[in-house]
XYZ file of C-alpha atoms in Angstrom:
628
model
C 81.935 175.303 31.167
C 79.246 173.186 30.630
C 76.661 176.035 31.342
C 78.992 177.652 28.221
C 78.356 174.390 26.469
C 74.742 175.542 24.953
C 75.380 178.002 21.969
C 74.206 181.782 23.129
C 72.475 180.119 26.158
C 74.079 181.317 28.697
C 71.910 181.073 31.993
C 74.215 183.958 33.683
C 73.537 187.039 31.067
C 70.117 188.387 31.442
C 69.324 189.004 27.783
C 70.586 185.584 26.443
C 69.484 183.062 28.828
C 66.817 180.946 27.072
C 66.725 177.629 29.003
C 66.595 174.346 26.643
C 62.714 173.787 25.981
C 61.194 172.497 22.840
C 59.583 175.284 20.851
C 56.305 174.230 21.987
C 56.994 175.508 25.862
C 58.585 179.161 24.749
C 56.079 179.837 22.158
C 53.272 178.780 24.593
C 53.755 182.449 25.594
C 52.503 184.394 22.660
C 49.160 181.973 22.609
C 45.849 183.856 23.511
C 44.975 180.445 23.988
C 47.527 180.230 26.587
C 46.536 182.840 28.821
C 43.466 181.452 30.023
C 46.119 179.722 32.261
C 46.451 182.674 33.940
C 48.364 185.849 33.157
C 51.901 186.331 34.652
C 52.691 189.270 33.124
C 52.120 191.744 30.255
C 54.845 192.670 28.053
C 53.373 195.864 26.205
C 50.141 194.178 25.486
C 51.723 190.498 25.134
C 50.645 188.542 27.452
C 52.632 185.994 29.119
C 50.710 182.851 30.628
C 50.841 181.324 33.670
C 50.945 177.817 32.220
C 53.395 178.397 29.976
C 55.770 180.469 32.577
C 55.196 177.153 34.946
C 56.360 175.076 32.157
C 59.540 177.048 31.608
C 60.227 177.156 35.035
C 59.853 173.007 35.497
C 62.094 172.580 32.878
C 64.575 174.964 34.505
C 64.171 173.644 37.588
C 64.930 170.227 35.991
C 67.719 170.869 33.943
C 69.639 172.296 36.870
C 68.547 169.166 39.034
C 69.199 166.670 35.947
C 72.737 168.334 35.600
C 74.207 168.860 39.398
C 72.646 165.491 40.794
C 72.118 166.196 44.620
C 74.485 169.418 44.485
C 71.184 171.014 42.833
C 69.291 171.854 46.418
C 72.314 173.829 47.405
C 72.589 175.650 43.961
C 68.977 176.225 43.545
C 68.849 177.552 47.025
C 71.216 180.550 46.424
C 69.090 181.740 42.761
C 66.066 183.068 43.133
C 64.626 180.747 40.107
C 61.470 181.952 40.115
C 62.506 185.695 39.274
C 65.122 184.720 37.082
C 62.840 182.830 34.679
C 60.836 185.449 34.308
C 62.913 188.261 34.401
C 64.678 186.378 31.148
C 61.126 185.583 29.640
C 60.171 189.122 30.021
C 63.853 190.304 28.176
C 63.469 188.473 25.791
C 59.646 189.531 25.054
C 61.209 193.144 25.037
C 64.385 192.469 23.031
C 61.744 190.886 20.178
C 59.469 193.688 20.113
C 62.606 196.319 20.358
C 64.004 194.897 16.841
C 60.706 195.531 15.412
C 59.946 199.140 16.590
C 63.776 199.446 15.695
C 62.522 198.659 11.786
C 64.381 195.746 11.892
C 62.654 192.635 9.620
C 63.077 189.036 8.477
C 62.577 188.256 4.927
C 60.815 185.501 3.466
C 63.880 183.593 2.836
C 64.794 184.233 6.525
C 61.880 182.662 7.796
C 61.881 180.000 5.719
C 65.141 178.880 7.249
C 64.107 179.433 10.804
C 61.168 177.262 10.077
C 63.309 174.594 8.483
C 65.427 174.509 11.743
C 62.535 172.568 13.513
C 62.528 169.349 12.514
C 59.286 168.350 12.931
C 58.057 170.676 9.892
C 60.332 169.034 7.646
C 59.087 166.588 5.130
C 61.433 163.567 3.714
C 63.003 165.999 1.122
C 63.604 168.408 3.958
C 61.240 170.777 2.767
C 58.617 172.748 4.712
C 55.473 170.799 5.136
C 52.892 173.500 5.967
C 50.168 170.882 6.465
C 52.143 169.606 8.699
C 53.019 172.034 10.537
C 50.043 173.412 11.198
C 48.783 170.486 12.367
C 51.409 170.243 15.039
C 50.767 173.315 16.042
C 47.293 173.294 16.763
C 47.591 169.815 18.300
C 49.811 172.213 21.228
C 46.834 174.845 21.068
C 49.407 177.649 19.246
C 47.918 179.719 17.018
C 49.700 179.645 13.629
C 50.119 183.033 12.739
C 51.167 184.341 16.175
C 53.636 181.566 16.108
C 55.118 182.945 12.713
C 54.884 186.771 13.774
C 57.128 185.195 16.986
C 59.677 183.337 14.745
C 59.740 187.230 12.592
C 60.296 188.534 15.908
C 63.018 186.224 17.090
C 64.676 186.467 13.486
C 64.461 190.500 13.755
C 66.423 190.034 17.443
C 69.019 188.126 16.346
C 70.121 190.402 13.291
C 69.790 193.350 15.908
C 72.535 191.802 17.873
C 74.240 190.718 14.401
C 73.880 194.721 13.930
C 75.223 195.795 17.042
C 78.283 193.186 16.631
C 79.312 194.421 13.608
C 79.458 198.100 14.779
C 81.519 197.334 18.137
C 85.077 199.324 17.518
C 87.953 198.597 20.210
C 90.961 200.462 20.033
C 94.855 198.624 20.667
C 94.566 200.608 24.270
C 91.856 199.512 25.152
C 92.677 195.741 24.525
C 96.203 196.414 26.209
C 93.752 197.354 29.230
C 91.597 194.194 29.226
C 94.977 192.498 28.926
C 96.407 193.648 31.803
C 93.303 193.117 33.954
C 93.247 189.609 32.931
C 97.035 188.563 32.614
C 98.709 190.883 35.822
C 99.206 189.076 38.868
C 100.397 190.375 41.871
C 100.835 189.112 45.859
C 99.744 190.761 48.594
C 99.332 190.402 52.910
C 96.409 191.595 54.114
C 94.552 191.375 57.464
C 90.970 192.109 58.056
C 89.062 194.091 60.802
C 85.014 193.474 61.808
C 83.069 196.052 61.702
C 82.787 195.665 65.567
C 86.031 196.088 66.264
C 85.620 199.170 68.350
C 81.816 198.376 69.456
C 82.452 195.329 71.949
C 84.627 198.495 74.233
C 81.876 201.155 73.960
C 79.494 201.832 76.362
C 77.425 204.801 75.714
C 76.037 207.109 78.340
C 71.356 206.661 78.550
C 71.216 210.678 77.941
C 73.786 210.499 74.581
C 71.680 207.614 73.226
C 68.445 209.193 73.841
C 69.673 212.426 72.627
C 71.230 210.658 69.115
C 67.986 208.802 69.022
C 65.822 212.526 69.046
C 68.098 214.184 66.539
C 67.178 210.896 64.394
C 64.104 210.327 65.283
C 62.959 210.438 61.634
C 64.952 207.322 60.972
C 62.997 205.451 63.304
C 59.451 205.831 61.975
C 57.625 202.855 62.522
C 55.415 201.702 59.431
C 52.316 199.755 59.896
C 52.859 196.777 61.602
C 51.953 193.765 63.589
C 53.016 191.693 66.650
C 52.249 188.067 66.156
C 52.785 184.191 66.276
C 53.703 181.576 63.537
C 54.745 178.115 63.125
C 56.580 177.497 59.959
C 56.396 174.116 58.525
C 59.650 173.717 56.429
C 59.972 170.231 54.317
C 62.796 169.547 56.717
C 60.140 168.747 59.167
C 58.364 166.066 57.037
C 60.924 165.000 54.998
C 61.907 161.727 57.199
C 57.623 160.959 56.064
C 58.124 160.952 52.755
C 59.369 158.181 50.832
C 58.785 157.140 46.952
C 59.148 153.025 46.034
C 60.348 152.132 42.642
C 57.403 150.871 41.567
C 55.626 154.448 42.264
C 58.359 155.876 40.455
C 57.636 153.626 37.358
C 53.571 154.585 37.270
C 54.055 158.217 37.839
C 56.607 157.803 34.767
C 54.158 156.018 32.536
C 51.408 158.663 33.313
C 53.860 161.343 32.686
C 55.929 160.736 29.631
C 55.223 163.776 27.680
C 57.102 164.993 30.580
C 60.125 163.535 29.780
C 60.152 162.998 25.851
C 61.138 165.314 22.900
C 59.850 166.103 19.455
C 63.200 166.095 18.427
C 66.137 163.194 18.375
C 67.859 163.388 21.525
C 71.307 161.693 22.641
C 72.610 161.272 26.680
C 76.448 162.015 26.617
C 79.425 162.608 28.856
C 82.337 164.145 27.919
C 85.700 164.871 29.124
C 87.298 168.355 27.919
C 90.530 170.018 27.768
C 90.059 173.949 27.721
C 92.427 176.053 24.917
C 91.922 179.219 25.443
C 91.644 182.232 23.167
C 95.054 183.094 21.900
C 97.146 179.937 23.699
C 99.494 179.050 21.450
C 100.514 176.135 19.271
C 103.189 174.835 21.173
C 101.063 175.320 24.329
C 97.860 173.688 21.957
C 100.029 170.805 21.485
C 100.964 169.986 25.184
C 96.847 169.995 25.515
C 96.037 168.000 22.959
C 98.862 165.402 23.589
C 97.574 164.987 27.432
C 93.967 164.695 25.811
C 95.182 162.002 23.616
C 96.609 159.734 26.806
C 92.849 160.588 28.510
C 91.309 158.814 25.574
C 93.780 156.157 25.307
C 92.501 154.972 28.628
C 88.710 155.740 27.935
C 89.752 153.313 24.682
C 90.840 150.718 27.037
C 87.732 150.679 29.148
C 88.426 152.598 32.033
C 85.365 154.137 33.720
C 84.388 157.311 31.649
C 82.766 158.658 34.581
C 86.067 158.525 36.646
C 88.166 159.582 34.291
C 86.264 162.654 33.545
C 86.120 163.287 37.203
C 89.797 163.446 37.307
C 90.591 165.368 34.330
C 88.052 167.037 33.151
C 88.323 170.612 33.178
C 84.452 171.670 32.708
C 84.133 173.162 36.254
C 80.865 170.805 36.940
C 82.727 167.438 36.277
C 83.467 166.589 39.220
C 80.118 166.710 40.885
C 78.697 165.254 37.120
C 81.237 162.666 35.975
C 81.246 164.935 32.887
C 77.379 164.071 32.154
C 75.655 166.203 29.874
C 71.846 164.496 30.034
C 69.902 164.503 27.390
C 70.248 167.253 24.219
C 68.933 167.567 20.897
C 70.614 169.137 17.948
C 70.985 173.017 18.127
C 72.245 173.356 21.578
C 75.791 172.496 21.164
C 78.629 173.713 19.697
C 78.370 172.969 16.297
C 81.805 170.356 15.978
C 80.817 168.829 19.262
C 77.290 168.005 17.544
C 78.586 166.924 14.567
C 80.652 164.314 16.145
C 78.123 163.319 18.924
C 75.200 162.635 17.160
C 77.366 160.839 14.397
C 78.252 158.269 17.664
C 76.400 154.861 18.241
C 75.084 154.010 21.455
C 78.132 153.179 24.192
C 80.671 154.485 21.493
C 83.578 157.126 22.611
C 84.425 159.492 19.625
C 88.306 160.942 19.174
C 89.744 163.654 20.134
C 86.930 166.437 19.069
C 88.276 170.450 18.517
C 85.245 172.839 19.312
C 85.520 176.733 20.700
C 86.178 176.059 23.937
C 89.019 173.395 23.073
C 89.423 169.367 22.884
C 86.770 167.181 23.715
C 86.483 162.877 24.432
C 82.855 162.091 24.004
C 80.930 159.219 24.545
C 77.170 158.592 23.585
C 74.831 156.518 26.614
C 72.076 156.810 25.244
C 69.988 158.273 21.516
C 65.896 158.321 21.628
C 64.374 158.724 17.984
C 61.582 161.839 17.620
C 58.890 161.705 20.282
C 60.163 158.665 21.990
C 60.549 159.419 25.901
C 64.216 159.026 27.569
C 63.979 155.824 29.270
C 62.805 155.728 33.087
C 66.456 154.448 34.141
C 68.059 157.712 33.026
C 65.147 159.574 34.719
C 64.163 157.963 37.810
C 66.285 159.899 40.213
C 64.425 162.934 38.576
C 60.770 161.223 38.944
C 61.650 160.343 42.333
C 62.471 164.144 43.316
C 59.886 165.270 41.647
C 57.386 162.699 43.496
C 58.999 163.806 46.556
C 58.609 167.253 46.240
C 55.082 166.917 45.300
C 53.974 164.776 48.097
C 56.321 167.101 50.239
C 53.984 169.940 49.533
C 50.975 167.788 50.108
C 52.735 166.927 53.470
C 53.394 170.466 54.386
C 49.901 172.000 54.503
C 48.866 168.599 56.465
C 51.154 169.257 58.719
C 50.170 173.361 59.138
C 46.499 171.817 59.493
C 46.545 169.681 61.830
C 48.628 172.264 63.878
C 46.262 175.152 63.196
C 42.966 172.902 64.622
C 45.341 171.897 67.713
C 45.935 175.672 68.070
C 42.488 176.830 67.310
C 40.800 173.892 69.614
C 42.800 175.374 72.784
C 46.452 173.351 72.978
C 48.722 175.826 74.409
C 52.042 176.893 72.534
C 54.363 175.216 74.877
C 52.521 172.101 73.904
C 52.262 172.264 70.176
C 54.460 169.795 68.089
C 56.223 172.757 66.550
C 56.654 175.725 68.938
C 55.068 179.186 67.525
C 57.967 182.131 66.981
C 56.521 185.364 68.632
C 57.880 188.514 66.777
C 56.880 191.950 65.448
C 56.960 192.858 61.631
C 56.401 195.517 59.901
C 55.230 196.001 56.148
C 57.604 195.788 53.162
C 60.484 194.795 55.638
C 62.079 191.176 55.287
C 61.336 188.888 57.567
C 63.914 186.474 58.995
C 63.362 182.496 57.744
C 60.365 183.420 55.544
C 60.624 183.432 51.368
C 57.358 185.181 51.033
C 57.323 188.371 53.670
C 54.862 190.432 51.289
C 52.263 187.533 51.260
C 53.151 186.536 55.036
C 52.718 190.011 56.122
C 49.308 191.029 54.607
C 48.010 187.446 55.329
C 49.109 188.523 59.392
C 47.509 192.219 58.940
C 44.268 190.639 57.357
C 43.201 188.573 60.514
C 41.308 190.368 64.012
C 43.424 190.618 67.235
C 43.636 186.837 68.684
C 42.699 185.419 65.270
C 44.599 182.354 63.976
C 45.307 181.993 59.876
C 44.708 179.481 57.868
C 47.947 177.396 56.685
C 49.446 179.903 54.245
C 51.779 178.718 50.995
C 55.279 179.854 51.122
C 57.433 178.446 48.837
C 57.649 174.902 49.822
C 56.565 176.096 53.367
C 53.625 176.916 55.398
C 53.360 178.553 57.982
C 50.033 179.049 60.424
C 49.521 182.690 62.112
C 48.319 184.602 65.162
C 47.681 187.987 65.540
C 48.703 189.661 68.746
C 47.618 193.473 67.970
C 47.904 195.068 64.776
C 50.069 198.791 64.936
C 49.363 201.539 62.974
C 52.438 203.521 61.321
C 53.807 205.881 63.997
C 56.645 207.772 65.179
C 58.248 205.443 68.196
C 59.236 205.805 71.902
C 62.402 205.759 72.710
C 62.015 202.715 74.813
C 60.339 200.869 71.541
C 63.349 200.326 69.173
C 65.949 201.556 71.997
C 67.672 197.963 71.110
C 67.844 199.563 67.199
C 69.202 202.949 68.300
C 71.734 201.513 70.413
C 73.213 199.379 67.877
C 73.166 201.616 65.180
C 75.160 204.599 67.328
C 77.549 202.299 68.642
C 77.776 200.624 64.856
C 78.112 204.411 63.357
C 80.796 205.710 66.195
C 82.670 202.015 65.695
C 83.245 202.615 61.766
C 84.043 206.222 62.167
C 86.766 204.876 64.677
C 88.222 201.799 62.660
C 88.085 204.158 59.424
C 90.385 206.348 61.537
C 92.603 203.604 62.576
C 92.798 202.105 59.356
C 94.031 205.378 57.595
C 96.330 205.562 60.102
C 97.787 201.994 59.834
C 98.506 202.313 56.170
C 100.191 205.644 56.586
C 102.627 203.908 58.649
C 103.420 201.098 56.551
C 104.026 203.211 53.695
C 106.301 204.993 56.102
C 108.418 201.638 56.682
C 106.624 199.885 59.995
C 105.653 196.385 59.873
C 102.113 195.063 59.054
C 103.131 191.758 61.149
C 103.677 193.906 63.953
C 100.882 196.222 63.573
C 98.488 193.417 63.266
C 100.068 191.569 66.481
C 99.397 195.159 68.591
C 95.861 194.722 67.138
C 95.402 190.963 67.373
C 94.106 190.497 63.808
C 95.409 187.791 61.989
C 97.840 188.440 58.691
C 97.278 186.403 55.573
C 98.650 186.337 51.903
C 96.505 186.387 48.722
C 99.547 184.143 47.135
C 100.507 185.178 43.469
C 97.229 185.192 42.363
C 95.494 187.024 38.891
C 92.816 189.630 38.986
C 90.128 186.767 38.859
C 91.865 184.581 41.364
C 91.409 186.788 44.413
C 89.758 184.628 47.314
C 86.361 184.381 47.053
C 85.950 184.682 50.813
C 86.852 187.959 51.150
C 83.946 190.503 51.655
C 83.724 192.969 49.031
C 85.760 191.146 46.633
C 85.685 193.545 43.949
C 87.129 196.429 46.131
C 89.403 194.353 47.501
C 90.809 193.443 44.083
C 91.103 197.246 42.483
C 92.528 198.364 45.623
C 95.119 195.354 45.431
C 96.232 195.857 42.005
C 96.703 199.587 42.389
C 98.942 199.514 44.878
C 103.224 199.756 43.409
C 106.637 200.211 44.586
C 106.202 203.579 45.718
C 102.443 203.325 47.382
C 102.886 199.854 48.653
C 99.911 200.005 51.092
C 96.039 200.635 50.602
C 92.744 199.841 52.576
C 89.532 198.712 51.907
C 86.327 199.891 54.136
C 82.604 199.398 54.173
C 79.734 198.260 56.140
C 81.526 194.727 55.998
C 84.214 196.063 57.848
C 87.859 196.812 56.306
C 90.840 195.184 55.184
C 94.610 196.460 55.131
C 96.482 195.292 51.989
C 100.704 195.410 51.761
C 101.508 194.749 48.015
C 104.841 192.084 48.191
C 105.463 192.247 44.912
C 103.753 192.383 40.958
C 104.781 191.016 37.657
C 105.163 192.658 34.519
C 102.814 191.296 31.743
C 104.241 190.364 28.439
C 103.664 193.059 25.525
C 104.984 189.888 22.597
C 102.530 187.798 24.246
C 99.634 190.237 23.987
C 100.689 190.978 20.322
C 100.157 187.270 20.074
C 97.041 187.556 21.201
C 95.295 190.486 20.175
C 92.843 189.191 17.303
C 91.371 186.718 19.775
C 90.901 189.095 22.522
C 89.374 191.627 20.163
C 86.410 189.210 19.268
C 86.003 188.394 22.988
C 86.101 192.003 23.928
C 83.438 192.676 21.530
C 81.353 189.796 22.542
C 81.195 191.423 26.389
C 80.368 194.762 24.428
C 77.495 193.823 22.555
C 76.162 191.825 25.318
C 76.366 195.206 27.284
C 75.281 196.818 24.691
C 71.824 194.499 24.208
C 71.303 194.630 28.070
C 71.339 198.459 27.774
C 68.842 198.489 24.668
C 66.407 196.145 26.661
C 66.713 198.407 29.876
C 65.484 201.624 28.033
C 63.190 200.196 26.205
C 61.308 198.259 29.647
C 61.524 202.051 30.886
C 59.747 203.621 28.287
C 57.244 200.413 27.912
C 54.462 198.621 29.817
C 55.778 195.903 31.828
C 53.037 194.725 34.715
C 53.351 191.529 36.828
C 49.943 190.131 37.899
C 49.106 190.785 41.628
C 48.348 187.366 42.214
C 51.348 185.887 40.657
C 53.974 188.763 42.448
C 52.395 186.898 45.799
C 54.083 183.619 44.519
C 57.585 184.868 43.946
């Protein structure tokens, strides 16, 4: 929820994510200034800096990190935050610029208003002090008037998406389908079979597999390639190294605070919500709200906010935040939770506070006036991090150096402090452990047989390489990728088998036999989903989404269906379904229409920005596709 929390911010839809910066870091993008940083990328003749793309991406970087505490290497290491940010710089460069060639303008009045949002423009009557802000923006090297064609631009993309709200129709059917997809639950066994399952039995005459391997021979084309040698140096190798005092911590801060400060007034809360949904009702409301009002009875009495928030909160991120929000300015909330937060003094806890996504207990840490920096004891966890990640990369390419003149200066392999990986790779094909293959590979195919690389960035790695031989593209020997043939007849014959087997299984359940018994003959193990909603199914099942429409379509007279793909297959045996509740949707139907039309215009906006990057000129830099 609390990635919900930041009004039409939402990190997880590719045309709406716009992380929380100050305008200065977005608007660093439409600068010509700017791109003497270094372009990233060209949006139909707008250029988007390097500088200010690196800027967006720290921030990123250190919201997440600022928000999930030391959950935030594990999270960051699943996205791929470099592409995201700017993927989502890039969409919104093309929504902009699709509102205009749509004919789609702000007005005078319009703009004033935009420009009155930013607070730092405003004089004491709350006016628009032009002097002002030009002077503010020149002091951040923007160029006035592409700032206000940007804030036209921005202004012309939101009433596009005001447009395409307003003409979103959804029919009573189609609602009583959305309904049913989120309200229906249903139980079901199911048991689940590897895609191996018949592989680990096979053995497969030499004259079959050469003769599979010759009527597929075109399959097996090697491209260019390379056999070679690396050593990777990860940060797990220096990390015991590194270390950061407290008094390092402090200087770095005190050299940095422009890093951590706002233009705006900013506020450090926690909160502790209760979710109402769309459409719960008031007797439902009321239970909420009454076992809110307890929570804050005890927050009243001093109990630790953190703990209590941790306990009860029902923002999925509580319990690895304590409810923390960090630092925020105004504009980034929902409106009633602002209202009430920034009307807190420091250490206060508010009441009960009603927003969209239902009741909220807040309580204000910390408020920094206009330009003032947050203080170093909310930060230094984040200046320590960042310290170590710095030095880490500093450590890194030390480390590849001294292990590339070792190498170079005739230590053998077998002798080196971190062994070299011998292995063949081939161009545009990932390689195993290493974030940057592209760069890795032509950095490998650049260098004479027997020559040894220079450390080479990747990602917060480096890795040193020898060449072996370089390989031109070819069509193979057998005996070359006999290993690949192998496994990919056996893995072909195996899934034609257990797709076989698996039709046949759920013919004879439907007939009356026994999945228990079925899977005992097989020695798979049976499981149960429990009574679970569309959006409940486990999340360790492969294929999840199959798995789910497959479930739910099963009834009383096909009570059996299966599941396959490359991830192997799963039998499902409906037990049994509920009805849904036709009063209750009734009940519900005005809320779920606003929702439903929310999803659609989203869609909608993501389809508008598709075409138009097809018909438009969208290049990435070279040199900056090398860093991603």
């Amino acid at each position: 929820m609390l990635d919900l929390m930041r009004k039409h911010r939402r990190w997880i839809s590719p045309v709406f994510f716009i992380i929380i910066v100050s305008f200065v870091a977005y608007y660093g993008l439409s600068s010509k200034d700017a791109a003497k940083g270094g372009m990233v990328a060209e949006v139909n003749g707008k250029i988007i800096s390097y500088d200010a793309y690196r800027q967006q991406l720290a921030q990123t970087e250190n919201y997440f990190r600022s928000q999930l505490k030391d959950k935030a290497d594990e999270f960051l290491a699943r996205m791929d935050l470099k592409k995201m940010v700017l993927n989502n710089i890039i969409n919104k460069e093309v929504m902009d610029q699709a509102a205009v060639d749509m004919g789609i303008k702000a007005s005078d009045s319009e703009l004033v208003e935009k420009l009155k949002s930013y607070e730092v423009f405003r004089d004491s009557s709350g006016n628009i002090d032009k002097n002002q802000m030009i002077a503010i923006l020149k002091r951040n090297r923007i160029d006035p008037k592409s700032f206000i064609e940007d804030q036209k631009k921005e202004i012309a993309s939101e009433k596009l998406k005001r447009m395409v709200e307003d003409s979103a129709v959804v029919s009573d059917t189609e609602l009583w389908e959305e309904y049913v997809k989120e309200n229906e639950k249903a139980e079901a066994q199911y048991c689940y079979y590897p895609p191996d399952f018949y592989m680990a039995s096979q053995t497969v005459p030499e004259n079959e597999l050469k003769k599979y391997f010759q009527d597929n021979v075109s399959k097996y084309k090697l491209p260019d390639g390379a056999d070679i040698e690396y050593v990777l140096v990860t940060p797990k190798d220096i990390n015991s190294k590194i270390s950061v005092t407290e008094q390092q911590a402090r200087e770095y801060y005190n050299s940095n605070q422009n890093d951590y400060s706002s233009e705006d007034e900013q506020i450090k809360a926690s909160h502790i919500l209760f979710i109402v949904k769309p459409g719960t009702k008031p007797d439902e409301e009321e239970m909420i709200k009454r076992r809110a009002q307890k929570v804050l009875d005890e927050a009243k009495k001093g109990k630790d906010f953190k703990a209590l928030a941790q306990l009860h909160s029902e923002e999925p991120l509580a319990t690895a935040t304590g409810g923390d929000l960090g630092f925020f300015g105004k504009g980034e909330m929902d409106p009633e939770f602002e209202k009430s937060a920034f009307s807190l003094a420091e250490g206060e806890i508010s009441g009960l506070v009603k927003s969209s996504f239902g009741y909220h207990i807040i309580k204000v840490e910390k408020k920094i006036k206009p330009g003032e920096a947050e203080p170093f004891e909310y930060v230094k966890d984040e200046v320590i991090d960042r310290m170590k990640r710095e030095k880490g990369k500093d450590e890194v390419l030390a480390k590849a150096s001294e292990i590339r003149k070792e190498w170079t200066g005739g230590k053998s392999e077998a002798s080196l402090e971190i062994r070299p990986v011998r292995t063949k790779i081939y161009q545009d094909e990932d390689i195993e452990g290493i974030e940057n293959a592209k760069k890795f590979y032509t950095t490998a195919y650049a260098l004479k047989d027997g020559e040894i690389s220079e450390p080479v960035r990747l990602g917060a790695s480096c890795a040193v390489i020898k060449l072996i031989k370089k390989e031109s593209a070819h069509d193979p020997k057998f005996e070359e990728v006999r290993v690949r043939v192998e496994k990919r007849y056996k893995s072909e014959r195996g899934m034609a088998s257990l797709d076989s087997h698996i039709k046949e299984i759920v013919s004879r359940i439907n007939k009356g036999e026994s999945v228990n018994d079925i899977a005992s003959a097989d020695k798979v193990t049976v499981e149960t989903t429990g009574m679970v909603l569309r959006s409940n199914v486990s999340s360790d099942i492969k294929n999840r989404g199959a798995f789910t429409a497959a479930m739910f379509a099963l009834n009383s007279t096909k009570r059996a269906g299966y599941v396959i793909d490359k991830n192997g297959a799963y039998v499902i045996v409906l037990n049994n379904k509920l009805p849904v509740s036709r009063s209750d949707f009734e009940s519900r139907k005005s809320s779920m229409r606003a929702s439903v039309i929310q999803n659609q215009t989203e869609m909608i906006l993501n389809r508008i920005v598709e075409n138009y990057k097809k018909k438009g000129s969208i290049t990435v830099s070279k040199e900056f596709e090398q860093l991603l």
